[in-house]
Amino acid sequence: DHVGVGKPWDLDRSQGGVRLLQPYLGRGISGWEQGTADAVRRNLDFIEEQRIDSVLILAGDHIYKMDYRPMLKFHEEQKADVTVAVRRVSPFETHRFGIVTADSDGQVASFEEKPRRSRSTLASMGIYIYNYKTLIECLTEEADPPRMDFGRDVLPDIVRHYRVLAYPFEGYWADVGTLQAYWEANMSLLGESPALDLYDPEWVIHTRSEEQPPAKIGPEARVGGNLLSNGCVVEGTVERSVVSPGVYVSAGAVVRDSVVMNDTSIGPGAIVDRAIIDKEVCVAEGVHIGFGDDNTPNRRLPKALNTGLTVIGKRARLPGGIHIGNNVIISPDVTEDAFQSEEIASGETV
């Protein structure tokens, strides 16, 4: 829906442009794609048709603003087989990333995927430039186990056999591959001078925008430190939150430190604290999301949800008066009948 045929981005061209390569099940292929490298391997026929020298590979769950042309120029001038974009991260976060060790000339000596401990703080950004021939060789030669993921399987091996260089990047970059990271990236947009400037006239960020009227703030509403999108109506209180198009916040309702997606309705007197609410959710009157101080991790997904966030799935319908704790998952499309009691304890899943 967002990319479409590329017309809003000036990419609907007869030459070049954009083309979506959907996952598929076909002859000689076992199951669905098993990782980033496997996804590219299954589309090598498309790459071979392009008559190109280099392939730029990007991650889909990262947020940043970057002109790739200087990196491509660096790759060509240094005669690299592979170039990896890198940036410094906190030593306390190295376990979340692929960590690179490079010499003074920028040549990568080692690559380790999500190490428990690391002296290096140079993290791979998931942005790679491969020479065409190098990519073909890496993805078609037999390996045991098969190379399914660039970070986990391909890069740690090829640094020993190819010229792999690190390209430093100093701008804003966030990996939002976890719920906590996604929430933090949204909250960081609410600062007085956010690292990611959505209003920079020199680098306009485009989106697929719906034709909706301007945001409306009711006479009794209280709002502060938010991003309010077109078409949302606020009659209650919204603080430090990202509110998407078409959201309705009723009188007496309170939304704090949350991300609320399109066309969700928050009923009268409802309280939403530290939550991510998907599209078209109906939160009935008197519901309390983020209730209490218990921070028990989610029992089904303790590694994914353990920081106090509560996640409400798309089109869920929450019955009036229910209290929902922290680290709770409410699955998509659940109805009022799925709730067997008036209180959902922290760490549970419905």
CSV table of C-alpha atoms in Angstrom, one decimal:
chain,number,residue,atom,x,y,z
A,1,ASP,CA,0.0,0.0,0.0
A,2,HIS,CA,2.8,2.4,0.9
A,3,VAL,CA,5.1,1.8,-2.0
A,4,GLY,CA,2.4,1.0,-4.6
A,5,VAL,CA,3.7,1.3,-8.2
A,6,GLY,CA,6.1,4.0,-7.2
A,7,LYS,CA,4.2,7.0,-8.6
A,8,PRO,CA,4.3,9.2,-5.5
A,9,TRP,CA,8.1,8.6,-5.3
A,10,ASP,CA,8.8,9.3,-9.0
A,11,LEU,CA,9.7,5.7,-9.5
A,12,ASP,CA,7.0,4.6,-12.0
A,13,ARG,CA,9.4,4.5,-14.9
A,14,SER,CA,9.8,2.3,-17.9
A,15,GLN,CA,13.6,2.0,-17.1
A,16,GLY,CA,14.6,1.6,-13.5
A,17,GLY,CA,11.9,2.5,-11.1
A,18,VAL,CA,10.5,0.1,-8.4
A,19,ARG,CA,9.5,-3.5,-8.6
A,20,LEU,CA,8.1,-5.6,-5.7
A,21,LEU,CA,9.4,-9.2,-5.6
A,22,GLN,CA,6.9,-11.1,-3.5
A,23,PRO,CA,7.8,-14.3,-1.5
A,24,TYR,CA,6.6,-17.4,-3.3
A,25,LEU,CA,6.6,-21.2,-3.2
A,26,GLY,CA,7.8,-22.8,-6.4
A,27,ARG,CA,9.4,-25.8,-7.9
A,28,GLY,CA,12.7,-26.9,-6.4
A,29,ILE,CA,12.3,-24.5,-3.5
A,30,SER,CA,11.7,-25.8,0.0
A,31,GLY,CA,9.3,-23.6,2.2
A,32,TRP,CA,9.3,-19.9,2.6
A,33,GLU,CA,12.3,-17.6,2.7
A,34,GLN,CA,14.6,-18.4,5.7
A,35,GLY,CA,16.5,-15.2,6.0
A,36,THR,CA,17.8,-12.1,4.2
A,37,ALA,CA,20.4,-13.9,2.2
A,38,ASP,CA,17.9,-16.7,1.3
A,39,ALA,CA,15.5,-14.0,0.1
A,40,VAL,CA,18.0,-12.5,-2.3
A,41,ARG,CA,19.2,-15.9,-3.4
A,42,ARG,CA,15.6,-16.8,-4.5
A,43,ASN,CA,15.6,-13.6,-6.7
A,44,LEU,CA,19.0,-13.9,-8.3
A,45,ASP,CA,17.4,-14.3,-11.7
A,46,PHE,CA,16.0,-10.8,-11.4
A,47,ILE,CA,19.5,-9.4,-10.4
A,48,GLU,CA,21.1,-11.2,-13.3
A,49,GLU,CA,18.7,-9.5,-15.7
A,50,GLN,CA,19.8,-6.0,-14.7
A,51,ARG,CA,23.3,-5.9,-16.2
A,52,ILE,CA,24.7,-4.1,-13.1
A,53,ASP,CA,28.1,-4.0,-11.4
A,54,SER,CA,27.0,-3.6,-7.8
A,55,VAL,CA,24.0,-4.5,-5.6
A,56,LEU,CA,22.9,-2.3,-2.7
A,57,ILE,CA,21.1,-4.4,-0.1
A,58,LEU,CA,19.1,-2.6,2.7
A,59,ALA,CA,17.2,-3.7,5.8
A,60,GLY,CA,13.5,-3.0,6.0
A,61,ASP,CA,13.2,-2.4,9.7
A,62,HIS,CA,15.7,0.5,10.2
A,63,ILE,CA,15.0,4.2,10.3
A,64,TYR,CA,17.5,6.7,9.0
A,65,LYS,CA,18.2,9.3,6.3
A,66,MET,CA,21.1,8.5,4.1
A,67,ASP,CA,22.3,9.5,0.6
A,68,TYR,CA,23.8,6.2,-0.8
A,69,ARG,CA,25.8,7.8,-3.5
A,70,PRO,CA,28.9,8.6,-1.4
A,71,MET,CA,29.0,5.1,-0.1
A,72,LEU,CA,28.7,3.7,-3.7
A,73,LYS,CA,31.6,6.0,-4.7
A,74,PHE,CA,33.7,4.8,-1.7
A,75,HIS,CA,33.0,1.2,-2.7
A,76,GLU,CA,34.2,1.8,-6.3
A,77,GLU,CA,37.2,3.9,-5.4
A,78,GLN,CA,38.4,1.4,-2.8
A,79,LYS,CA,37.9,-1.6,-5.1
A,80,ALA,CA,36.0,-3.4,-2.3
A,81,ASP,CA,34.2,-6.7,-2.9
A,82,VAL,CA,31.8,-5.8,-0.2
A,83,THR,CA,31.2,-2.6,1.7
A,84,VAL,CA,29.3,-2.5,5.0
A,85,ALA,CA,27.8,0.7,6.5
A,86,VAL,CA,28.7,1.0,10.2
A,87,ARG,CA,28.1,3.4,13.1
A,88,ARG,CA,29.1,3.5,16.8
A,89,VAL,CA,26.6,2.2,19.3
A,90,SER,CA,26.5,2.1,23.1
A,91,PRO,CA,28.7,-0.8,24.5
A,92,PHE,CA,25.6,-1.8,26.4
A,93,GLU,CA,23.7,-2.4,23.1
A,94,THR,CA,26.3,-4.4,21.2
A,95,HIS,CA,24.3,-7.6,21.8
A,96,ARG,CA,21.5,-6.3,19.6
A,97,PHE,CA,23.7,-5.8,16.5
A,98,GLY,CA,26.2,-7.4,14.1
A,99,ILE,CA,29.5,-6.1,15.4
A,100,VAL,CA,32.4,-5.2,13.1
A,101,THR,CA,36.1,-5.1,13.9
A,102,ALA,CA,38.1,-3.0,11.4
A,103,ASP,CA,41.7,-1.9,11.0
A,104,SER,CA,42.9,1.7,10.5
A,105,ASP,CA,42.3,1.4,6.7
A,106,GLY,CA,38.7,0.4,7.3
A,107,GLN,CA,39.2,-3.2,6.2
A,108,VAL,CA,36.9,-5.6,8.2
A,109,ALA,CA,38.8,-8.1,10.1
A,110,SER,CA,35.9,-9.9,11.8
A,111,PHE,CA,32.1,-9.8,11.9
A,112,GLU,CA,30.1,-11.2,14.8
A,113,GLU,CA,26.3,-11.4,14.9
A,114,LYS,CA,24.8,-10.2,18.2
A,115,PRO,CA,27.7,-11.1,20.5
A,116,ARG,CA,27.1,-11.3,24.3
A,117,ARG,CA,30.2,-9.2,24.9
A,118,SER,CA,32.4,-7.2,22.5
A,119,ARG,CA,35.3,-4.8,22.7
A,120,SER,CA,34.2,-3.2,19.4
A,121,THR,CA,31.2,-0.9,19.3
A,122,LEU,CA,31.1,-0.6,15.6
A,123,ALA,CA,27.7,-1.9,14.5
A,124,SER,CA,26.6,-3.0,11.1
A,125,MET,CA,23.6,-0.9,9.9
A,126,GLY,CA,22.3,-3.7,7.6
A,127,ILE,CA,23.3,-1.7,4.6
A,128,TYR,CA,25.6,-3.6,2.2
A,129,ILE,CA,27.1,-3.1,-1.3
A,130,TYR,CA,28.2,-6.3,-3.0
A,131,ASN,CA,30.0,-6.5,-6.3
A,132,TYR,CA,27.7,-8.5,-8.6
A,133,LYS,CA,30.1,-11.4,-9.0
A,134,THR,CA,30.9,-11.5,-5.3
A,135,LEU,CA,27.2,-11.7,-4.5
A,136,ILE,CA,26.6,-14.5,-6.9
A,137,GLU,CA,29.5,-16.5,-5.6
A,138,CYS,CA,28.5,-16.1,-1.9
A,139,LEU,CA,24.9,-17.1,-2.5
A,140,THR,CA,25.4,-20.0,-5.0
A,141,GLU,CA,28.4,-21.9,-3.6
A,142,GLU,CA,27.5,-24.8,-1.3
A,143,ALA,CA,28.0,-24.2,2.4
A,144,ASP,CA,27.2,-26.3,5.5
A,145,PRO,CA,24.9,-25.1,7.0
A,146,PRO,CA,23.4,-23.2,4.1
A,147,ARG,CA,23.9,-19.4,4.2
A,148,MET,CA,20.4,-18.0,5.0
A,149,ASP,CA,21.2,-14.7,6.7
A,150,PHE,CA,23.7,-12.0,5.6
A,151,GLY,CA,24.6,-11.0,9.2
A,152,ARG,CA,24.6,-14.4,10.8
A,153,ASP,CA,25.9,-16.6,8.0
A,154,VAL,CA,27.4,-14.7,5.0
A,155,LEU,CA,29.5,-11.8,6.4
A,156,PRO,CA,31.3,-13.7,9.2
A,157,ASP,CA,32.6,-16.2,6.6
A,158,ILE,CA,33.4,-13.9,3.6
A,159,VAL,CA,35.6,-11.4,5.6
A,160,ARG,CA,38.3,-14.2,5.4
A,161,HIS,CA,38.2,-14.5,1.7
A,162,TYR,CA,37.1,-11.2,0.2
A,163,ARG,CA,38.0,-7.5,0.6
A,164,VAL,CA,35.3,-6.2,2.9
A,165,LEU,CA,35.4,-2.6,4.0
A,166,ALA,CA,33.5,-0.6,6.6
A,167,TYR,CA,31.9,2.7,5.6
A,168,PRO,CA,31.3,5.0,8.6
A,169,PHE,CA,27.9,6.8,9.0
A,170,GLU,CA,27.4,9.6,11.6
A,171,GLY,CA,23.7,10.4,11.2
A,172,TYR,CA,20.6,9.2,13.0
A,173,TRP,CA,19.9,5.5,12.7
A,174,ALA,CA,17.6,3.2,14.6
A,175,ASP,CA,17.0,-0.5,14.4
A,176,VAL,CA,13.4,-1.0,15.2
A,177,GLY,CA,13.4,-4.8,15.0
A,178,THR,CA,12.0,-5.1,18.6
A,179,LEU,CA,8.8,-3.7,20.2
A,180,GLN,CA,10.8,-1.7,22.7
A,181,ALA,CA,13.1,-0.2,20.0
A,182,TYR,CA,10.0,0.6,17.9
A,183,TRP,CA,8.3,2.4,20.8
A,184,GLU,CA,11.5,4.3,21.7
A,185,ALA,CA,12.0,5.5,18.1
A,186,ASN,CA,8.4,6.9,18.1
A,187,MET,CA,8.9,8.5,21.5
A,188,SER,CA,12.2,10.1,20.3
A,189,LEU,CA,10.2,12.1,17.7
A,190,LEU,CA,8.5,14.0,20.5
A,191,GLY,CA,11.6,15.8,21.7
A,192,GLU,CA,12.2,19.5,21.2
A,193,SER,CA,15.0,18.8,18.8
A,194,PRO,CA,14.6,15.2,17.6
A,195,ALA,CA,17.5,13.4,16.0
A,196,LEU,CA,15.2,12.5,13.1
A,197,ASP,CA,13.8,15.7,11.8
A,198,LEU,CA,10.5,15.1,10.1
A,199,TYR,CA,10.3,18.8,9.1
A,200,ASP,CA,13.6,19.2,7.4
A,201,PRO,CA,12.9,21.0,4.1
A,202,GLU,CA,16.2,19.8,2.6
A,203,TRP,CA,15.2,16.2,3.1
A,204,VAL,CA,11.4,15.8,2.9
A,205,ILE,CA,10.1,12.5,4.3
A,206,HIS,CA,7.2,11.3,2.1
A,207,THR,CA,4.3,9.1,3.1
A,208,ARG,CA,1.1,7.7,1.7
A,209,SER,CA,-1.3,10.2,3.2
A,210,GLU,CA,-5.0,9.8,3.4
A,211,GLU,CA,-7.3,12.6,2.4
A,212,GLN,CA,-8.6,13.6,5.8
A,213,PRO,CA,-9.4,16.9,7.5
A,214,PRO,CA,-7.0,18.6,9.9
A,215,ALA,CA,-6.6,17.3,13.5
A,216,LYS,CA,-9.4,18.6,15.8
A,217,ILE,CA,-8.8,19.4,19.4
A,218,GLY,CA,-12.0,19.7,21.5
A,219,PRO,CA,-12.8,22.6,23.9
A,220,GLU,CA,-12.1,20.5,27.0
A,221,ALA,CA,-9.2,18.5,25.6
A,222,ARG,CA,-5.7,18.7,27.0
A,223,VAL,CA,-2.7,17.9,24.8
A,224,GLY,CA,1.0,18.2,25.2
A,225,GLY,CA,4.2,17.0,23.6
A,226,ASN,CA,2.4,14.9,20.9
A,227,LEU,CA,2.5,14.1,17.2
A,228,LEU,CA,-1.2,14.4,16.1
A,229,SER,CA,-2.0,13.3,12.6
A,230,ASN,CA,-4.6,14.5,10.1
A,231,GLY,CA,-8.1,13.3,10.8
A,232,CYS,CA,-7.7,12.6,14.5
A,233,VAL,CA,-10.1,14.0,17.0
A,234,VAL,CA,-9.1,14.6,20.6
A,235,GLU,CA,-11.8,15.4,23.2
A,236,GLY,CA,-9.8,14.0,26.2
A,237,THR,CA,-6.2,14.1,27.3
A,238,VAL,CA,-3.2,13.0,25.2
A,239,GLU,CA,0.3,13.3,26.5
A,240,ARG,CA,3.7,12.4,25.0
A,241,SER,CA,2.1,10.1,22.3
A,242,VAL,CA,2.0,9.5,18.6
A,243,VAL,CA,-1.5,9.6,17.3
A,244,SER,CA,-2.2,8.4,13.8
A,245,PRO,CA,-4.8,9.5,11.2
A,246,GLY,CA,-8.5,9.0,12.1
A,247,VAL,CA,-8.0,8.2,15.8
A,248,TYR,CA,-10.8,9.3,18.1
A,249,VAL,CA,-10.0,10.0,21.8
A,250,SER,CA,-13.3,10.5,23.7
A,251,ALA,CA,-13.9,13.0,26.5
A,252,GLY,CA,-12.5,11.9,29.8
A,253,ALA,CA,-10.1,9.4,28.2
A,254,VAL,CA,-6.4,9.6,28.9
A,255,VAL,CA,-3.6,8.5,26.5
A,256,ARG,CA,0.0,8.7,27.8
A,257,ASP,CA,3.4,7.6,26.3
A,258,SER,CA,1.7,5.5,23.6
A,259,VAL,CA,1.6,4.8,19.9
A,260,VAL,CA,-2.0,4.7,18.6
A,261,MET,CA,-2.5,3.7,14.9
A,262,ASN,CA,-5.1,4.6,12.3
A,263,ASP,CA,-8.8,4.7,13.0
A,264,THR,CA,-8.6,3.4,16.6
A,265,SER,CA,-11.3,4.6,19.0
A,266,ILE,CA,-10.6,5.3,22.7
A,267,GLY,CA,-13.8,5.4,24.7
A,268,PRO,CA,-14.9,7.8,27.4
A,269,GLY,CA,-13.0,7.5,30.7
A,270,ALA,CA,-10.5,5.0,29.2
A,271,ILE,CA,-6.8,5.1,30.2
A,272,VAL,CA,-4.0,4.0,27.9
A,273,ASP,CA,-0.5,4.0,29.4
A,274,ARG,CA,2.7,2.8,27.6
A,275,ALA,CA,1.0,0.9,24.9
A,276,ILE,CA,1.2,0.2,21.1
A,277,ILE,CA,-2.3,0.0,19.7
A,278,ASP,CA,-2.7,-1.2,16.1
A,279,LYS,CA,-5.2,0.0,13.5
A,280,GLU,CA,-9.0,0.0,13.9
A,281,VAL,CA,-9.0,-1.1,17.6
A,282,CYS,CA,-12.1,-0.3,19.7
A,283,VAL,CA,-11.3,0.5,23.3
A,284,ALA,CA,-14.6,0.7,25.1
A,285,GLU,CA,-15.6,3.0,28.0
A,286,GLY,CA,-13.6,2.7,31.2
A,287,VAL,CA,-10.9,0.3,29.9
A,288,HIS,CA,-7.5,0.7,31.6
A,289,ILE,CA,-4.5,-0.4,29.6
A,290,GLY,CA,-1.2,-0.5,31.5
A,291,PHE,CA,-2.8,-1.0,34.8
A,292,GLY,CA,-0.8,-1.5,38.0
A,293,ASP,CA,3.0,-1.7,38.8
A,294,ASP,CA,3.5,-5.4,38.1
A,295,ASN,CA,6.2,-5.8,35.4
A,296,THR,CA,6.0,-9.6,34.8
A,297,PRO,CA,7.4,-10.4,31.3
A,298,ASN,CA,5.0,-11.8,28.8
A,299,ARG,CA,4.8,-15.6,29.4
A,300,ARG,CA,4.6,-16.5,25.7
A,301,LEU,CA,7.2,-14.0,24.5
A,302,PRO,CA,9.3,-13.0,27.5
A,303,LYS,CA,12.3,-11.8,25.4
A,304,ALA,CA,10.1,-9.6,23.2
A,305,LEU,CA,7.9,-8.0,25.8
A,306,ASN,CA,9.4,-7.3,29.2
A,307,THR,CA,9.7,-3.5,29.6
A,308,GLY,CA,6.2,-2.7,30.6
A,309,LEU,CA,4.7,-2.1,27.1
A,310,THR,CA,1.3,-3.6,26.3
A,311,VAL,CA,0.5,-4.4,22.7
A,312,ILE,CA,-3.1,-4.4,21.2
A,313,GLY,CA,-3.5,-6.2,17.9
A,314,LYS,CA,-5.4,-4.9,14.8
A,315,ARG,CA,-9.2,-4.7,15.0
A,316,ALA,CA,-9.3,-6.0,18.6
A,317,ARG,CA,-12.4,-5.0,20.6
A,318,LEU,CA,-11.9,-4.5,24.3
A,319,PRO,CA,-15.0,-4.7,26.5
A,320,GLY,CA,-15.9,-1.8,28.8
A,321,GLY,CA,-14.4,-1.5,32.3
A,322,ILE,CA,-11.7,-4.2,31.7
A,323,HIS,CA,-8.2,-3.6,33.4
A,324,ILE,CA,-5.2,-4.8,31.4
A,325,GLY,CA,-1.7,-5.0,33.0
A,326,ASN,CA,1.8,-4.5,31.6
A,327,ASN,CA,3.6,-6.7,29.0
A,328,VAL,CA,0.2,-8.0,27.8
A,329,ILE,CA,-0.5,-9.1,24.3
A,330,ILE,CA,-4.1,-8.7,23.0
A,331,SER,CA,-4.2,-10.6,19.7
A,332,PRO,CA,-5.6,-9.2,16.4
A,333,ASP,CA,-9.4,-9.5,15.8
A,334,VAL,CA,-10.3,-10.7,19.3
A,335,THR,CA,-13.8,-9.7,20.4
A,336,GLU,CA,-15.4,-9.0,23.8
A,337,ASP,CA,-16.2,-12.7,24.2
A,338,ALA,CA,-12.5,-13.6,24.4
A,339,PHE,CA,-12.2,-11.8,27.8
A,340,GLN,CA,-13.1,-14.2,30.6
A,341,SER,CA,-12.5,-11.8,33.5
A,342,GLU,CA,-12.5,-8.1,34.1
A,343,GLU,CA,-8.7,-8.0,34.8
A,344,ILE,CA,-5.9,-9.3,32.6
A,345,ALA,CA,-2.8,-9.8,34.7
A,346,SER,CA,0.6,-8.5,33.6
A,347,GLY,CA,2.4,-10.9,31.3
A,348,GLU,CA,-0.7,-12.6,29.9
A,349,THR,CA,-1.9,-13.1,26.3
A,350,VAL,CA,-5.5,-12.9,25.0
